[in-house]
Amino acid sequence: MRRIIDTHMHMGDIYHENLNVVFKKPFQYDYRPYPDVFEDLGEIGYSKPLVVPDEKRHNQLIDAAQNHDWERGGLQAAISAMEYSGITYAVNLPILPGHGFEDALAITKLYPNILCFTCPDFELPVEEMVKKLKKDIVRGAKGLKLHPIINNISPRDERLHAAMEVFGDLGLPITSHCGINDYYKKDSPHFKKTNKEYGALYYVLEWIEKYPDFIFIPAHCGGFSGGEMDELSNAVKTHGWKNVYVETSMRGREDIEKMIDLFGEDKVMFGTDNPSTPYYYSLECVLEATKHDPELQEKVLYRNAAKLLYL
Ligand SMILES: [Zn+2]
């Protein structure tokens, strides 16, 4: 049987707006009351850019993502989506304040095939934050998720570096959102409390340069404003970095083929960003990109991630 690990999924509402929706019943619309940019892009195999410089379109993207968190971000919906697509394990990446490690751990206890990372609680003093992260590892956190935009923290802030050192020193993976995207519409009270520039790839490149031995997974293969995949790959080649992994979330077949070429077949992992994007379109793109080589397919869908997660 085919084994699949989704290395990039979320549970519940990762925005500040609705907070805990994980244990609530999935919300079901009778009809789709919003333009679903993610669904439309999935249908065409992500062959067009997700992020475009158009405010109306970007607002539609934010609306769709928030609606998806309600509809598909709950536990019940996640479990049936995983079953439908045959996902063996999914890695839940918590982001405070909407979804923290305790929620993620509770889910793992109920469904051991939904593994989890943890995330720093920046409201704690730095020593407490570090202590908590170490405790999270003992309790089952498989890695660290960072999201400087949603947490509104500069990637150069020493607290981020302290958090990374906890995981990096133990050989556990660190992933961070990459991509300069707005997460709130201009009329949201949260808009001014986030800085999308914090998603710029060059910050992550600075981290990797500082910590070349740490295992880094720059999310979305560096971002999707255009050109990030090449930028990341050039940096990896120039510096000879050995510990940079990439994942396939919201990438189409061509991008995935290119990713395998640039980073090598041992460094590419399946990722979806469910519930923003459903499993089936992303899976279809990976299956297409790797259909000529069953061993490569197994590496991308399972083995590369299984190694990092010590499964
Ligand atoms: Zn994500």
Tab-separated table of C-alpha atoms and ligand atoms in Angstrom:
chain	number	residue	atom	x	y	z
A	1	MET	CA	0.000	0.000	0.000
A	2	ARG	CA	1.156	3.503	-0.795
A	3	ARG	CA	2.369	5.448	2.249
A	4	ILE	CA	2.025	9.217	2.351
A	5	ILE	CA	3.155	11.891	4.811
A	6	ASP	CA	1.799	15.406	4.482
A	7	THR	CA	4.542	17.551	6.017
A	8	HIS	CA	2.579	20.786	6.039
A	9	MET	CA	-0.947	20.921	7.388
A	10	HIS	CA	-2.805	23.032	9.899
A	11	MET	CA	-5.670	22.390	12.224
A	12	GLY	CA	-8.313	24.922	13.122
A	13	ASP	CA	-8.114	28.613	12.526
A	14	ILE	CA	-4.558	29.902	12.233
A	15	TYR	CA	-5.780	33.491	11.988
A	16	HIS	CA	-6.430	35.608	15.074
A	17	GLU	CA	-10.085	35.910	14.269
A	18	ASN	CA	-12.009	32.785	15.263
A	19	LEU	CA	-9.547	30.964	17.494
A	20	ASN	CA	-10.357	27.400	18.433
A	21	VAL	CA	-12.481	25.658	15.815
A	22	VAL	CA	-10.737	22.265	15.958
A	23	PHE	CA	-13.204	20.465	18.158
A	24	LYS	CA	-16.268	22.088	16.669
A	25	LYS	CA	-18.434	20.538	14.000
A	26	PRO	CA	-17.297	21.439	10.484
A	27	PHE	CA	-19.242	24.357	9.149
A	28	GLN	CA	-21.093	23.522	5.954
A	29	TYR	CA	-22.331	26.038	3.433
A	30	ASP	CA	-25.286	25.017	1.276
A	31	TYR	CA	-23.518	26.703	-1.607
A	32	ARG	CA	-20.130	28.307	-1.949
A	33	PRO	CA	-20.773	31.916	-0.932
A	34	TYR	CA	-17.283	33.153	-1.794
A	35	PRO	CA	-14.955	32.899	-4.798
A	36	ASP	CA	-12.671	29.994	-3.954
A	37	VAL	CA	-9.292	30.951	-5.397
A	38	PHE	CA	-7.568	27.928	-3.849
A	39	GLU	CA	-10.090	25.478	-5.278
A	40	ASP	CA	-9.877	27.113	-8.721
A	41	LEU	CA	-6.085	26.927	-8.680
A	42	GLY	CA	-6.169	23.318	-7.500
A	43	GLU	CA	-8.416	22.392	-10.395
A	44	ILE	CA	-5.790	23.672	-12.834
A	45	GLY	CA	-2.949	21.953	-10.950
A	46	TYR	CA	-1.531	25.189	-9.467
A	47	SER	CA	-0.328	26.199	-12.901
A	48	LYS	CA	-0.967	29.897	-12.193
A	49	PRO	CA	0.539	32.048	-9.424
A	50	LEU	CA	-1.247	32.082	-6.075
A	51	VAL	CA	-0.107	35.543	-5.037
A	52	VAL	CA	-0.688	38.356	-7.496
A	53	PRO	CA	-0.430	42.132	-6.988
A	54	ASP	CA	-4.181	42.736	-7.014
A	55	GLU	CA	-5.950	43.724	-3.814
A	56	LYS	CA	-9.370	42.401	-4.743
A	57	ARG	CA	-7.913	39.005	-5.642
A	58	HIS	CA	-5.824	38.989	-2.496
A	59	ASN	CA	-8.899	39.711	-0.369
A	60	GLN	CA	-10.630	36.773	-2.034
A	61	LEU	CA	-7.667	34.608	-1.102
A	62	ILE	CA	-7.869	35.677	2.549
A	63	ASP	CA	-11.643	35.087	2.642
A	64	ALA	CA	-11.283	31.659	1.106
A	65	ALA	CA	-8.512	30.644	3.519
A	66	GLN	CA	-10.553	31.768	6.520
A	67	ASN	CA	-13.651	29.969	5.288
A	68	HIS	CA	-11.615	26.826	4.719
A	69	ASP	CA	-10.405	26.906	8.308
A	70	TRP	CA	-14.041	26.777	9.418
A	71	GLU	CA	-15.133	24.209	6.891
A	72	ARG	CA	-12.150	21.886	6.792
A	73	GLY	CA	-9.885	22.896	9.689
A	74	GLY	CA	-11.710	20.900	12.333
A	75	LEU	CA	-10.616	17.454	13.437
A	76	GLN	CA	-13.598	15.658	11.982
A	77	ALA	CA	-13.079	17.203	8.545
A	78	ALA	CA	-9.313	16.612	8.617
A	79	ILE	CA	-9.721	12.928	9.447
A	80	SER	CA	-12.156	12.283	6.616
A	81	ALA	CA	-10.033	14.281	4.144
A	82	MET	CA	-6.977	12.208	5.116
A	83	GLU	CA	-8.907	8.977	4.719
A	84	TYR	CA	-10.284	10.060	1.356
A	85	SER	CA	-6.801	10.755	-0.041
A	86	GLY	CA	-5.048	7.896	1.729
A	87	ILE	CA	-2.768	10.093	3.853
A	88	THR	CA	-0.855	7.899	6.317
A	89	TYR	CA	0.497	10.695	8.510
A	90	ALA	CA	-0.034	14.438	8.505
A	91	VAL	CA	2.156	16.920	10.345
A	92	ASN	CA	0.119	19.574	12.085
A	93	LEU	CA	1.980	22.881	12.323
A	94	PRO	CA	0.517	24.945	15.184
A	95	ILE	CA	0.653	28.733	15.156
A	96	LEU	CA	-0.361	30.727	18.222
A	97	PRO	CA	-2.702	32.297	19.196
A	98	GLY	CA	-5.241	30.322	17.142
A	99	HIS	CA	-3.773	26.864	17.638
A	100	GLY	CA	-1.037	26.026	20.132
A	101	PHE	CA	0.916	22.920	21.082
A	102	GLU	CA	-1.604	21.776	23.708
A	103	ASP	CA	-4.366	21.604	21.090
A	104	ALA	CA	-2.011	19.855	18.695
A	105	LEU	CA	-0.974	17.346	21.354
A	106	ALA	CA	-4.590	16.590	22.260
A	107	ILE	CA	-5.230	15.790	18.597
A	108	THR	CA	-2.191	13.481	18.460
A	109	LYS	CA	-3.486	11.632	21.512
A	110	LEU	CA	-6.837	11.093	19.792
A	111	TYR	CA	-5.402	10.402	16.335
A	112	PRO	CA	-1.774	9.248	16.491
A	113	ASN	CA	-1.423	9.668	12.720
A	114	ILE	CA	-1.746	13.449	13.065
A	115	LEU	CA	1.754	14.262	14.281
A	116	CYS	CA	2.674	17.709	15.508
A	117	PHE	CA	5.340	20.351	15.654
A	118	THR	CA	5.243	23.079	18.268
A	119	CYS	CA	5.580	26.861	18.082
A	120	PRO	CA	7.089	29.459	20.409
A	121	ASP	CA	4.888	31.393	22.809
A	122	PHE	CA	6.329	34.869	22.438
A	123	GLU	CA	4.263	36.171	25.332
A	124	LEU	CA	6.568	34.305	27.708
A	125	PRO	CA	9.953	35.677	28.806
A	126	VAL	CA	12.625	34.094	26.624
A	127	GLU	CA	13.925	31.624	29.270
A	128	GLU	CA	10.368	30.422	29.949
A	129	MET	CA	9.645	30.161	26.233
A	130	VAL	CA	12.741	27.985	25.748
A	131	LYS	CA	11.851	25.814	28.758
A	132	LYS	CA	8.354	25.281	27.379
A	133	LEU	CA	9.702	24.270	23.951
A	134	LYS	CA	11.997	21.690	25.566
A	135	LYS	CA	9.025	20.299	27.484
A	136	ASP	CA	7.000	20.174	24.266
A	137	ILE	CA	9.707	18.006	22.687
A	138	VAL	CA	9.555	15.568	25.587
A	139	ARG	CA	5.782	15.429	25.158
A	140	GLY	CA	5.991	14.692	21.436
A	141	ALA	CA	6.741	17.768	19.324
A	142	LYS	CA	8.560	16.547	16.199
A	143	GLY	CA	9.868	19.947	15.141
A	144	LEU	CA	9.430	23.712	15.269
A	145	LYS	CA	7.007	25.860	13.275
A	146	LEU	CA	7.671	29.583	12.946
A	147	HIS	CA	5.404	32.169	11.407
A	148	PRO	CA	6.972	35.634	11.749
A	149	ILE	CA	4.091	37.337	9.886
A	150	ILE	CA	1.194	36.001	11.975
A	151	ASN	CA	3.244	36.336	15.174
A	152	ASN	CA	4.428	39.779	14.071
A	153	ILE	CA	7.999	39.169	15.138
A	154	SER	CA	11.080	40.216	13.235
A	155	PRO	CA	13.009	37.244	11.864
A	156	ARG	CA	16.091	38.917	13.352
A	157	ASP	CA	14.598	38.904	16.865
A	158	GLU	CA	16.816	36.943	19.245
A	159	ARG	CA	13.802	35.045	20.621
A	160	LEU	CA	13.389	33.318	17.270
A	161	HIS	CA	17.030	32.362	17.287
A	162	ALA	CA	16.738	30.995	20.847
A	163	ALA	CA	13.784	28.849	19.754
A	164	MET	CA	15.628	27.574	16.679
A	165	GLU	CA	18.655	26.590	18.750
A	166	VAL	CA	16.518	24.277	20.923
A	167	PHE	CA	15.496	22.216	17.879
A	168	GLY	CA	18.554	22.640	15.704
A	169	ASP	CA	20.913	21.384	18.413
A	170	LEU	CA	18.816	18.204	18.757
A	171	GLY	CA	18.684	17.583	15.010
A	172	LEU	CA	14.950	18.291	14.867
A	173	PRO	CA	13.486	20.091	11.849
A	174	ILE	CA	12.589	23.784	11.775
A	175	THR	CA	10.063	25.141	9.321
A	176	SER	CA	9.043	28.735	8.781
A	177	HIS	CA	6.459	30.343	6.577
A	178	CYS	CA	8.073	31.810	3.475
A	179	GLY	CA	6.368	34.281	1.199
A	180	ILE	CA	5.384	37.942	1.411
A	181	ASN	CA	1.627	37.584	1.895
A	182	ASP	CA	-1.038	39.516	3.754
A	183	TYR	CA	-3.011	37.382	6.175
A	184	TYR	CA	-5.702	39.962	6.904
A	185	LYS	CA	-7.705	42.355	4.846
A	186	LYS	CA	-6.996	46.052	5.305
A	187	ASP	CA	-10.181	46.542	7.346
A	188	SER	CA	-9.253	43.849	9.886
A	189	PRO	CA	-7.969	45.094	13.273
A	190	HIS	CA	-5.154	42.566	12.868
A	191	PHE	CA	-3.908	44.025	9.594
A	192	LYS	CA	-1.734	46.669	11.267
A	193	LYS	CA	-0.361	44.114	13.714
A	194	THR	CA	1.297	42.051	11.019
A	195	ASN	CA	4.169	42.810	8.695
A	196	LYS	CA	4.182	40.757	5.540
A	197	GLU	CA	7.827	41.644	4.827
A	198	TYR	CA	8.732	39.234	7.629
A	199	GLY	CA	7.913	36.453	5.167
A	200	ALA	CA	10.763	37.430	2.831
A	201	LEU	CA	13.012	34.521	1.955
A	202	TYR	CA	16.238	36.429	2.625
A	203	TYR	CA	15.601	36.289	6.371
A	204	VAL	CA	15.437	32.505	6.252
A	205	LEU	CA	18.634	32.478	4.183
A	206	GLU	CA	20.274	34.516	6.961
A	207	TRP	CA	19.195	31.884	9.497
A	208	ILE	CA	20.550	29.034	7.435
A	209	GLU	CA	23.823	30.873	6.964
A	210	LYS	CA	24.060	31.292	10.732
A	211	TYR	CA	23.030	27.689	11.468
A	212	PRO	CA	24.110	25.573	8.476
A	213	ASP	CA	23.949	22.352	10.512
A	214	PHE	CA	20.301	22.813	11.490
A	215	ILE	CA	17.569	21.098	9.476
A	216	PHE	CA	15.522	23.800	7.763
A	217	ILE	CA	12.338	23.442	5.720
A	218	PRO	CA	11.547	26.834	4.160
A	219	ALA	CA	7.778	26.428	3.633
A	220	HIS	CA	6.234	26.508	0.165
A	221	CYS	CA	9.745	25.989	-1.256
A	222	GLY	CA	10.648	29.574	-0.380
A	223	GLY	CA	7.344	31.278	-1.223
A	224	PHE	CA	5.288	32.022	-4.266
A	225	SER	CA	5.687	35.633	-5.213
A	226	GLY	CA	7.910	34.412	-8.048
A	227	GLY	CA	11.563	33.415	-8.234
A	228	GLU	CA	11.977	32.207	-4.643
A	229	MET	CA	12.609	28.602	-5.621
A	230	ASP	CA	15.606	29.639	-7.747
A	231	GLU	CA	16.817	32.058	-5.091
A	232	LEU	CA	16.719	29.325	-2.456
A	233	SER	CA	18.373	26.768	-4.679
A	234	ASN	CA	21.140	29.196	-5.688
A	235	ALA	CA	21.882	29.918	-2.029
A	236	VAL	CA	21.934	26.199	-1.180
A	237	LYS	CA	24.387	25.528	-4.022
A	238	THR	CA	26.599	28.567	-3.356
A	239	HIS	CA	27.000	27.761	0.335
A	240	GLY	CA	26.946	23.991	-0.032
A	241	TRP	CA	24.166	23.665	2.553
A	242	LYS	CA	23.360	20.019	3.235
A	243	ASN	CA	20.333	20.319	5.517
A	244	VAL	CA	17.751	22.277	3.534
A	245	TYR	CA	14.544	20.410	2.674
A	246	VAL	CA	11.605	21.666	0.633
A	247	GLU	CA	7.941	20.738	0.425
A	248	THR	CA	5.390	20.799	-2.358
A	249	SER	CA	2.480	22.788	-0.884
A	250	MET	CA	0.533	24.690	-3.548
A	251	ARG	CA	3.013	23.763	-6.266
A	252	GLY	CA	2.031	22.294	-9.588
A	253	ARG	CA	3.609	19.398	-11.471
A	254	GLU	CA	6.186	21.526	-13.306
A	255	ASP	CA	7.361	23.224	-10.139
A	256	ILE	CA	7.640	19.885	-8.364
A	257	GLU	CA	9.735	18.442	-11.199
A	258	LYS	CA	11.946	21.526	-11.044
A	259	MET	CA	12.208	21.214	-7.261
A	260	ILE	CA	13.452	17.629	-7.577
A	261	ASP	CA	16.008	18.755	-10.181
A	262	LEU	CA	17.264	21.659	-8.094
A	263	PHE	CA	17.304	20.179	-4.587
A	264	GLY	CA	17.691	16.482	-5.302
A	265	GLU	CA	15.331	13.565	-4.773
A	266	ASP	CA	16.305	13.143	-1.123
A	267	LYS	CA	15.282	16.675	-0.191
A	268	VAL	CA	11.749	17.080	-1.547
A	269	MET	CA	8.748	16.191	0.607
A	270	PHE	CA	5.019	16.147	0.043
A	271	GLY	CA	3.182	19.066	1.690
A	272	THR	CA	-0.283	20.519	1.175
A	273	ASP	CA	-1.180	23.378	3.543
A	274	ASN	CA	-4.544	21.709	4.150
A	275	PRO	CA	-7.124	23.113	5.014
A	276	SER	CA	-6.271	26.095	2.769
A	277	THR	CA	-5.736	23.635	-0.043
A	278	PRO	CA	-7.256	20.170	0.005
A	279	TYR	CA	-5.146	17.020	-0.191
A	280	TYR	CA	-6.360	15.676	-3.493
A	281	TYR	CA	-5.111	18.387	-5.873
A	282	SER	CA	-1.689	18.528	-4.223
A	283	LEU	CA	-1.393	14.756	-4.235
A	284	GLU	CA	-2.378	14.619	-7.902
A	285	CYS	CA	0.450	17.059	-8.772
A	286	VAL	CA	3.084	14.978	-6.938
A	287	LEU	CA	1.841	11.731	-8.476
A	288	GLU	CA	2.051	13.289	-11.940
A	289	ALA	CA	5.526	14.734	-11.359
A	290	THR	CA	6.931	11.403	-10.119
A	291	LYS	CA	4.937	8.821	-12.059
A	292	HIS	CA	7.940	7.738	-14.155
A	293	ASP	CA	9.924	6.645	-11.093
A	294	PRO	CA	8.265	4.650	-8.264
A	295	GLU	CA	11.285	4.939	-5.981
A	296	LEU	CA	11.420	8.714	-6.367
A	297	GLN	CA	7.684	8.842	-5.703
A	298	GLU	CA	8.075	6.896	-2.465
A	299	LYS	CA	10.860	9.218	-1.342
A	300	VAL	CA	8.833	12.363	-1.978
A	301	LEU	CA	5.594	10.996	-0.575
A	302	TYR	CA	7.037	9.219	2.435
A	303	ARG	CA	10.654	8.291	2.999
A	304	ASN	CA	12.302	11.724	3.046
A	305	ALA	CA	9.856	12.987	5.650
A	306	ALA	CA	9.870	9.729	7.635
A	307	LYS	CA	13.610	10.167	8.122
A	308	LEU	CA	13.275	13.722	9.490
A	309	LEU	CA	10.399	12.701	11.748
A	310	TYR	CA	12.177	9.555	13.028
A	311	LEU	CA	9.245	7.328	12.059
B	1	ZN	ZN	0.871	26.773	6.155
